[in-house]
PDB file of C-alpha atoms in Angstrom:
ATOM      1  CA  GLU A  78      10.446  -2.291  15.743  1.00 74.00           C
ATOM      2  CA  ASP A  79      10.189  -3.506  12.144  1.00 81.00           C
ATOM      3  CA  GLN A  80      11.176  -0.745   9.757  1.00 88.00           C
ATOM      4  CA  VAL A  81      11.414  -0.201   6.020  1.00 94.00           C
ATOM      5  CA  THR A  82      13.558   2.633   4.652  1.00 96.00           C
ATOM      6  CA  GLN A  83      13.602   3.774   1.045  1.00 98.00           C
ATOM      7  CA  SER A  84      16.127   5.970  -0.716  1.00 97.00           C
ATOM      8  CA  PRO A  85      16.361   8.360  -2.360  1.00 97.00           C
ATOM      9  CA  GLU A  86      13.147  10.208  -1.469  1.00 97.00           C
ATOM     10  CA  ALA A  87      12.999  11.667  -4.965  1.00 98.00           C
ATOM     11  CA  LEU A  88      14.865  10.984  -8.187  1.00 98.00           C
ATOM     12  CA  ARG A  89      14.829  12.869 -11.468  1.00 98.00           C
ATOM     13  CA  LEU A  90      16.224  11.120 -14.544  1.00 97.00           C
ATOM     14  CA  GLN A  91      16.463  11.941 -18.201  1.00 98.00           C
ATOM     15  CA  GLU A  92      14.584   9.595 -20.493  1.00 97.00           C
ATOM     16  CA  GLY A  93      16.851   6.604 -21.142  1.00 97.00           C
ATOM     17  CA  GLU A  94      19.031   7.201 -18.068  1.00 97.00           C
ATOM     18  CA  SER A  95      19.114   3.991 -16.002  1.00 98.00           C
ATOM     19  CA  SER A  96      19.231   3.992 -12.203  1.00 98.00           C
ATOM     20  CA  SER A  97      18.310   2.048  -9.055  1.00 98.00           C
ATOM     21  CA  LEU A  98      16.022   2.606  -6.084  1.00 98.00           C
ATOM     22  CA  ASN A  99      16.888   1.155  -2.689  1.00 98.00           C
ATOM     23  CA  CYS A 100      14.781  -0.439   0.034  1.00 97.00           C
ATOM     24  CA  SER A 101      16.384  -1.560   3.295  1.00 95.00           C
ATOM     25  CA  TYR A 102      14.640  -3.293   6.186  1.00 91.00           C
ATOM     26  CA  THR A 103      15.284  -4.469   9.713  1.00 84.00           C
ATOM     27  CA  VAL A 104      16.257  -8.121   9.617  1.00 68.00           C
ATOM     28  CA  SER A 105      13.628  -9.823  11.751  1.00 70.00           C
ATOM     29  CA  GLY A 106      11.893 -12.644   9.988  1.00 71.00           C
ATOM     30  CA  LEU A 107      11.234 -11.471   6.463  1.00 79.00           C
ATOM     31  CA  ARG A 108       8.219 -13.241   4.988  1.00 84.00           C
ATOM     32  CA  GLY A 109       8.290 -11.435   1.693  1.00 90.00           C
ATOM     33  CA  LEU A 110       9.273  -8.104   0.153  1.00 94.00           C
ATOM     34  CA  PHE A 111       6.929  -6.369  -2.248  1.00 95.00           C
ATOM     35  CA  TRP A 112       7.267  -3.518  -4.716  1.00 97.00           C
ATOM     36  CA  TYR A 113       4.304  -1.359  -5.667  1.00 97.00           C
ATOM     37  CA  ARG A 114       3.874   1.559  -8.043  1.00 98.00           C
ATOM     38  CA  GLN A 115       1.594   4.444  -7.094  1.00 97.00           C
ATOM     39  CA  ASP A 116       0.418   7.177  -9.470  1.00 96.00           C
ATOM     40  CA  PRO A 117      -0.776  10.501  -7.994  1.00 92.00           C
ATOM     41  CA  GLY A 118      -4.221  10.222  -6.410  1.00 88.00           C
ATOM     42  CA  LYS A 119      -4.411   6.467  -7.072  1.00 92.00           C
ATOM     43  CA  GLY A 120      -4.010   3.310  -5.044  1.00 95.00           C
ATOM     44  CA  PRO A 121      -0.761   1.321  -5.197  1.00 96.00           C
ATOM     45  CA  GLU A 122      -0.395  -1.210  -8.009  1.00 95.00           C
ATOM     46  CA  PHE A 123       1.392  -4.480  -7.265  1.00 94.00           C
ATOM     47  CA  LEU A 124       4.630  -5.064  -9.207  1.00 96.00           C
ATOM     48  CA  PHE A 125       6.806  -7.806  -7.648  1.00 94.00           C
ATOM     49  CA  THR A 126       7.168 -10.255  -4.785  1.00 93.00           C
ATOM     50  CA  LEU A 127      10.590 -11.438  -3.563  1.00 94.00           C
ATOM     51  CA  TYR A 128      11.037 -14.070  -0.865  1.00 90.00           C
ATOM     52  CA  SER A 129      14.664 -15.060  -0.607  1.00 90.00           C
ATOM     53  CA  ALA A 130      18.129 -13.542  -1.013  1.00 91.00           C
ATOM     54  CA  GLY A 131      19.377 -13.812  -4.556  1.00 94.00           C
ATOM     55  CA  GLU A 132      15.914 -13.803  -6.073  1.00 95.00           C
ATOM     56  CA  GLU A 133      15.243 -11.531  -9.068  1.00 97.00           C
ATOM     57  CA  LYS A 134      12.040 -10.566 -10.894  1.00 97.00           C
ATOM     58  CA  GLU A 135      11.652  -8.579 -14.116  1.00 97.00           C
ATOM     59  CA  LYS A 136       8.849  -6.731 -15.816  1.00 95.00           C
ATOM     60  CA  GLU A 137       9.460  -4.590 -18.878  1.00 95.00           C
ATOM     61  CA  ARG A 138      12.058  -1.968 -17.855  1.00 97.00           C
ATOM     62  CA  LEU A 139      11.988  -2.894 -14.160  1.00 98.00           C
ATOM     63  CA  LYS A 140      14.022  -5.513 -12.329  1.00 98.00           C
ATOM     64  CA  ALA A 141      13.793  -6.178  -8.599  1.00 98.00           C
ATOM     65  CA  THR A 142      16.540  -7.917  -6.632  1.00 97.00           C
ATOM     66  CA  LEU A 143      16.822  -9.006  -3.000  1.00 95.00           C
ATOM     67  CA  THR A 144      19.725  -9.466  -0.578  1.00 91.00           C
ATOM     68  CA  LYS A 145      19.616 -10.322   3.117  1.00 86.00           C
ATOM     69  CA  LYS A 146      19.308  -6.672   4.126  1.00 88.00           C
ATOM     70  CA  GLU A 147      17.930  -4.767   1.163  1.00 94.00           C
ATOM     71  CA  SER A 148      16.212  -4.770  -2.180  1.00 97.00           C
ATOM     72  CA  PHE A 149      16.895  -2.792  -5.313  1.00 98.00           C
ATOM     73  CA  LEU A 150      14.498  -1.771  -8.035  1.00 98.00           C
ATOM     74  CA  HIS A 151      16.537  -1.249 -11.186  1.00 98.00           C
ATOM     75  CA  ILE A 152      15.004   0.782 -13.965  1.00 98.00           C
ATOM     76  CA  THR A 153      16.606   0.458 -17.398  1.00 98.00           C
ATOM     77  CA  ALA A 154      16.186   3.077 -20.132  1.00 97.00           C
ATOM     78  CA  PRO A 155      13.137   4.628 -18.432  1.00 97.00           C
ATOM     79  CA  LYS A 156      10.363   6.427 -20.288  1.00 97.00           C
ATOM     80  CA  PRO A 157       8.207   9.331 -19.053  1.00 97.00           C
ATOM     81  CA  GLU A 158       5.348   6.907 -18.336  1.00 97.00           C
ATOM     82  CA  ASP A 159       7.532   5.273 -15.671  1.00 98.00           C
ATOM     83  CA  SER A 160       7.171   8.428 -13.561  1.00 98.00           C
ATOM     84  CA  ALA A 161       5.432   7.471 -10.313  1.00 98.00           C
ATOM     85  CA  THR A 162       6.108   6.822  -6.644  1.00 98.00           C
ATOM     86  CA  TYR A 163       7.593   3.390  -6.048  1.00 98.00           C
ATOM     87  CA  LEU A 164       6.748   1.838  -2.689  1.00 98.00           C
ATOM     88  CA  CYS A 165       8.530  -1.022  -0.991  1.00 97.00           C
ATOM     89  CA  ALA A 166       6.671  -3.112   1.591  1.00 95.00           C
ATOM     90  CA  VAL A 167       7.715  -5.978   3.845  1.00 92.00           C
ATOM     91  CA  ASN A 168       5.746  -8.760   5.491  1.00 88.00           C
ATOM     92  CA  PHE A 169       7.471  -9.482   8.802  1.00 80.00           C
ATOM     93  CA  GLY A 170       5.442 -12.590   9.475  1.00 74.00           C
ATOM     94  CA  ASN A 171       1.971 -11.311  10.299  1.00 74.00           C
ATOM     95  CA  GLU A 172      -1.097 -10.130   8.466  1.00 76.00           C
ATOM     96  CA  LYS A 173       0.094  -6.609   7.679  1.00 86.00           C
ATOM     97  CA  LEU A 174       2.510  -5.015   5.271  1.00 91.00           C
ATOM     98  CA  THR A 175       4.974  -2.427   6.555  1.00 92.00           C
ATOM     99  CA  PHE A 176       5.549   0.179   3.862  1.00 95.00           C
ATOM    100  CA  GLY A 177       8.399   2.573   3.293  1.00 96.00           C
ATOM    101  CA  THR A 178       7.708   6.199   2.450  1.00 97.00           C
ATOM    102  CA  GLY A 179       8.464   5.654  -1.232  1.00 97.00           C
ATOM    103  CA  THR A 180      10.724   7.067  -3.923  1.00 98.00           C
ATOM    104  CA  ARG A 181       9.143   9.680  -6.176  1.00 98.00           C
ATOM    105  CA  LEU A 182      10.562   9.047  -9.645  1.00 98.00           C
ATOM    106  CA  THR A 183      10.340  11.645 -12.415  1.00 98.00           C
ATOM    107  CA  ILE A 184      11.485  10.846 -15.953  1.00 98.00           C
ATOM    108  CA  ILE A 185      12.156  13.942 -18.039  1.00 97.00           C
ATOM    109  CA  PRO A 186      11.578  13.635 -21.814  1.00 96.00           C
TER     110      PRO A 186
ATOM    111  CA  GLU B1068     -12.992  -9.790 -13.270  1.00 51.00           C
ATOM    112  CA  THR B1069     -13.922  -6.620 -11.407  1.00 64.00           C
ATOM    113  CA  GLY B1070     -11.324  -4.707  -9.431  1.00 89.00           C
ATOM    114  CA  VAL B1071     -11.521  -3.144  -5.974  1.00 94.00           C
ATOM    115  CA  THR B1072     -13.913  -0.214  -5.835  1.00 95.00           C
ATOM    116  CA  GLN B1073     -14.188   2.362  -3.064  1.00 97.00           C
ATOM    117  CA  SER B1074     -16.714   5.045  -2.241  1.00 96.00           C
ATOM    118  CA  PRO B1075     -16.894   7.926  -1.842  1.00 97.00           C
ATOM    119  CA  THR B1076     -13.796   9.105  -3.687  1.00 96.00           C
ATOM    120  CA  HIS B1077     -13.622  12.426  -1.854  1.00 97.00           C
ATOM    121  CA  LEU B1078     -15.345  13.784   1.225  1.00 97.00           C
ATOM    122  CA  ILE B1079     -15.051  16.650   3.659  1.00 98.00           C
ATOM    123  CA  LYS B1080     -16.042  16.398   7.315  1.00 98.00           C
ATOM    124  CA  THR B1081     -15.648  18.567  10.376  1.00 98.00           C
ATOM    125  CA  ARG B1082     -13.881  17.636  13.587  1.00 98.00           C
ATOM    126  CA  GLY B1083     -16.014  15.426  15.857  1.00 98.00           C
ATOM    127  CA  GLN B1084     -18.149  13.996  13.064  1.00 98.00           C
ATOM    128  CA  GLN B1085     -18.318  10.349  12.022  1.00 98.00           C
ATOM    129  CA  VAL B1086     -17.558   8.845   8.604  1.00 98.00           C
ATOM    130  CA  THR B1087     -18.204   5.531   6.847  1.00 98.00           C
ATOM    131  CA  LEU B1088     -16.092   4.454   3.884  1.00 98.00           C
ATOM    132  CA  ARG B1089     -17.064   1.527   1.694  1.00 98.00           C
ATOM    133  CA  CYS B1090     -15.155  -1.039  -0.315  1.00 97.00           C
ATOM    134  CA  SER B1091     -16.108  -3.758  -2.744  1.00 94.00           C
ATOM    135  CA  SER B1092     -13.459  -6.471  -3.005  1.00 90.00           C
ATOM    136  CA  GLN B1093     -12.067  -7.971  -6.167  1.00 84.00           C
ATOM    137  CA  SER B1094     -14.063 -10.976  -7.302  1.00 82.00           C
ATOM    138  CA  GLY B1095     -12.911 -14.171  -5.566  1.00 82.00           C
ATOM    139  CA  HIS B1096     -10.936 -12.428  -2.813  1.00 85.00           C
ATOM    140  CA  ASN B1097     -11.894 -13.296   0.764  1.00 87.00           C
ATOM    141  CA  THR B1098      -9.605 -10.978   2.732  1.00 90.00           C
ATOM    142  CA  VAL B1099      -9.792  -7.196   2.972  1.00 93.00           C
ATOM    143  CA  SER B1100      -7.292  -4.805   4.553  1.00 94.00           C
ATOM    144  CA  TRP B1101      -7.562  -1.086   5.217  1.00 97.00           C
ATOM    145  CA  TYR B1102      -4.643   1.325   5.146  1.00 97.00           C
ATOM    146  CA  GLN B1103      -4.298   5.020   5.918  1.00 98.00           C
ATOM    147  CA  GLN B1104      -1.930   7.071   3.766  1.00 97.00           C
ATOM    148  CA  ALA B1105      -1.044  10.584   4.876  1.00 96.00           C
ATOM    149  CA  LEU B1106       0.359  12.978   2.307  1.00 93.00           C
ATOM    150  CA  GLY B1107       3.945  12.086   1.395  1.00 91.00           C
ATOM    151  CA  GLN B1108       3.918   8.935   3.521  1.00 95.00           C
ATOM    152  CA  GLY B1109       3.593   5.231   2.877  1.00 96.00           C
ATOM    153  CA  PRO B1110       0.348   3.431   3.707  1.00 96.00           C
ATOM    154  CA  GLN B1111      -0.139   2.489   7.389  1.00 96.00           C
ATOM    155  CA  PHE B1112      -2.017  -0.708   8.271  1.00 95.00           C
ATOM    156  CA  ILE B1113      -5.312  -0.142  10.095  1.00 96.00           C
ATOM    157  CA  PHE B1114      -6.826  -3.639  10.218  1.00 94.00           C
ATOM    158  CA  GLN B1115      -7.649  -6.738   8.212  1.00 92.00           C
ATOM    159  CA  TYR B1116     -10.833  -8.798   7.950  1.00 92.00           C
ATOM    160  CA  TYR B1117     -11.198 -12.441   6.966  1.00 89.00           C
ATOM    161  CA  ARG B1118     -14.534 -14.245   6.947  1.00 87.00           C
ATOM    162  CA  GLU B1119     -16.197 -11.293   8.667  1.00 89.00           C
ATOM    163  CA  GLU B1120     -13.788 -11.387  11.627  1.00 91.00           C
ATOM    164  CA  GLU B1121     -11.014  -8.926  12.435  1.00 91.00           C
ATOM    165  CA  ASN B1122      -7.755 -10.715  11.678  1.00 87.00           C
ATOM    166  CA  GLY B1123      -5.171  -8.214  12.857  1.00 89.00           C
ATOM    167  CA  ARG B1124      -5.022  -4.555  13.813  1.00 92.00           C
ATOM    168  CA  GLY B1125      -2.431  -1.848  13.523  1.00 92.00           C
ATOM    169  CA  ASN B1126      -1.671   0.962  15.942  1.00 93.00           C
ATOM    170  CA  PHE B1127      -4.981   2.803  15.570  1.00 97.00           C
ATOM    171  CA  PRO B1128      -7.423   3.765  18.363  1.00 97.00           C
ATOM    172  CA  PRO B1129     -10.789   1.998  18.863  1.00 96.00           C
ATOM    173  CA  ARG B1130     -12.662   4.854  17.167  1.00 98.00           C
ATOM    174  CA  PHE B1131     -11.462   3.193  13.949  1.00 98.00           C
ATOM    175  CA  SER B1132     -13.700   0.184  13.377  1.00 97.00           C
ATOM    176  CA  GLY B1133     -14.658  -2.025  10.489  1.00 96.00           C
ATOM    177  CA  LEU B1134     -17.008  -4.620   9.101  1.00 95.00           C
ATOM    178  CA  GLN B1135     -16.791  -7.285   6.452  1.00 94.00           C
ATOM    179  CA  PHE B1136     -19.986  -8.644   4.916  1.00 92.00           C
ATOM    180  CA  PRO B1137     -20.761 -12.141   3.582  1.00 89.00           C
ATOM    181  CA  ASN B1138     -20.149 -10.941   0.019  1.00 86.00           C
ATOM    182  CA  TYR B1139     -16.673  -9.796   1.183  1.00 83.00           C
ATOM    183  CA  SER B1140     -17.465  -6.103   0.827  1.00 91.00           C
ATOM    184  CA  SER B1141     -16.286  -3.977   3.732  1.00 96.00           C
ATOM    185  CA  GLU B1142     -16.734  -0.742   5.637  1.00 97.00           C
ATOM    186  CA  LEU B1143     -14.361   1.441   7.606  1.00 98.00           C
ATOM    187  CA  ASN B1144     -15.951   3.635  10.259  1.00 98.00           C
ATOM    188  CA  VAL B1145     -14.186   6.463  12.034  1.00 98.00           C
ATOM    189  CA  ASN B1146     -15.852   8.204  14.978  1.00 97.00           C
ATOM    190  CA  ALA B1147     -14.992  11.522  16.612  1.00 98.00           C
ATOM    191  CA  LEU B1148     -12.943  12.703  13.649  1.00 98.00           C
ATOM    192  CA  GLU B1149      -9.719  14.599  14.350  1.00 98.00           C
ATOM    193  CA  LEU B1150      -7.758  16.867  12.038  1.00 97.00           C
ATOM    194  CA  ASP B1151      -4.970  14.246  11.797  1.00 97.00           C
ATOM    195  CA  ASP B1152      -7.447  11.772  10.309  1.00 98.00           C
ATOM    196  CA  SER B1153      -7.192  13.685   7.029  1.00 98.00           C
ATOM    197  CA  ALA B1154      -5.650  11.163   4.625  1.00 97.00           C
ATOM    198  CA  LEU B1155      -6.220   8.803   1.718  1.00 97.00           C
ATOM    199  CA  TYR B1156      -7.921   5.649   2.975  1.00 98.00           C
ATOM    200  CA  LEU B1157      -7.074   2.594   0.927  1.00 97.00           C
ATOM    201  CA  CYS B1158      -8.889  -0.694   0.792  1.00 96.00           C
ATOM    202  CA  ALA B1159      -7.023  -3.753  -0.467  1.00 94.00           C
ATOM    203  CA  SER B1160      -8.336  -7.212  -1.177  1.00 92.00           C
ATOM    204  CA  SER B1161      -6.393 -10.440  -1.372  1.00 88.00           C
ATOM    205  CA  LEU B1162      -6.617 -14.190  -1.151  1.00 81.00           C
ATOM    206  CA  THR B1163      -5.788 -15.810   2.179  1.00 68.00           C
ATOM    207  CA  GLY B1164      -2.172 -16.861   2.150  1.00 60.00           C
ATOM    208  CA  SER B1165      -1.104 -14.470  -0.556  1.00 58.00           C
ATOM    209  CA  SER B1166       0.930 -12.646   2.097  1.00 62.00           C
ATOM    210  CA  GLY B1167       1.474  -9.358   0.366  1.00 72.00           C
ATOM    211  CA  GLU B1168      -0.011  -9.368  -3.106  1.00 86.00           C
ATOM    212  CA  LEU B1169      -2.669  -6.825  -2.353  1.00 91.00           C
ATOM    213  CA  PHE B1170      -5.029  -5.331  -4.882  1.00 92.00           C
ATOM    214  CA  PHE B1171      -5.802  -1.773  -3.904  1.00 95.00           C
ATOM    215  CA  GLY B1172      -8.723   0.443  -4.750  1.00 95.00           C
ATOM    216  CA  GLU B1173      -8.187   4.056  -5.727  1.00 95.00           C
ATOM    217  CA  GLY B1174      -8.908   5.243  -2.214  1.00 97.00           C
ATOM    218  CA  SER B1175     -11.199   7.646  -0.421  1.00 97.00           C
ATOM    219  CA  ARG B1176      -9.676  11.079   0.202  1.00 97.00           C
ATOM    220  CA  LEU B1177     -10.929  12.358   3.578  1.00 98.00           C
ATOM    221  CA  THR B1178     -10.429  15.957   4.624  1.00 98.00           C
ATOM    222  CA  VAL B1179     -11.268  16.917   8.215  1.00 98.00           C
ATOM    223  CA  LEU B1180     -11.737  20.633   8.891  1.00 97.00           C
TER     224      LEU B1180
END
């Protein structure tokens, strides 16, 4: 069964303290890996798409990378407004996305 | 360019009742997907519609059904509500072939008592 696993479940950082979130997936025909941000009580907001190992995408303080088995979302010098749940999702070659359970990120001023 | 809008935002039903949730897609998008998100979990795929036809279904029973209209708006219907149906229901629109770049609405929070 296609699975997506995110770690850690929750992460608390001081403002300015850089870190990385992990997303691993079963290797069975990846057709794209996607990162989303979700604020409490809101729908997910699309951040990045990655298709092949070695690919990297950046947006402000966020950088997403992809290997053959996992993806990392690196956050550099985070600010309190970066606090959110970050969801990883994989397209295994059909019409649906398989989501992980997310990493709840809290940035402390 | 208008985003994805969903209604109602919150609703409370009792077990056994039926509910209809509505979604208006982002302008220009011809595909709509519905996801269920339980508290503390990631979204789970319910089904997808393209050109008014169901284009894929997740592991949900037949009492979950949907419609897509010619203007690409959509409905999710759930019959015989159960307590476990309590969740945030998310509608997402996209362009065919965009694989995973979904544009989500803010969701409808359903509570079943």
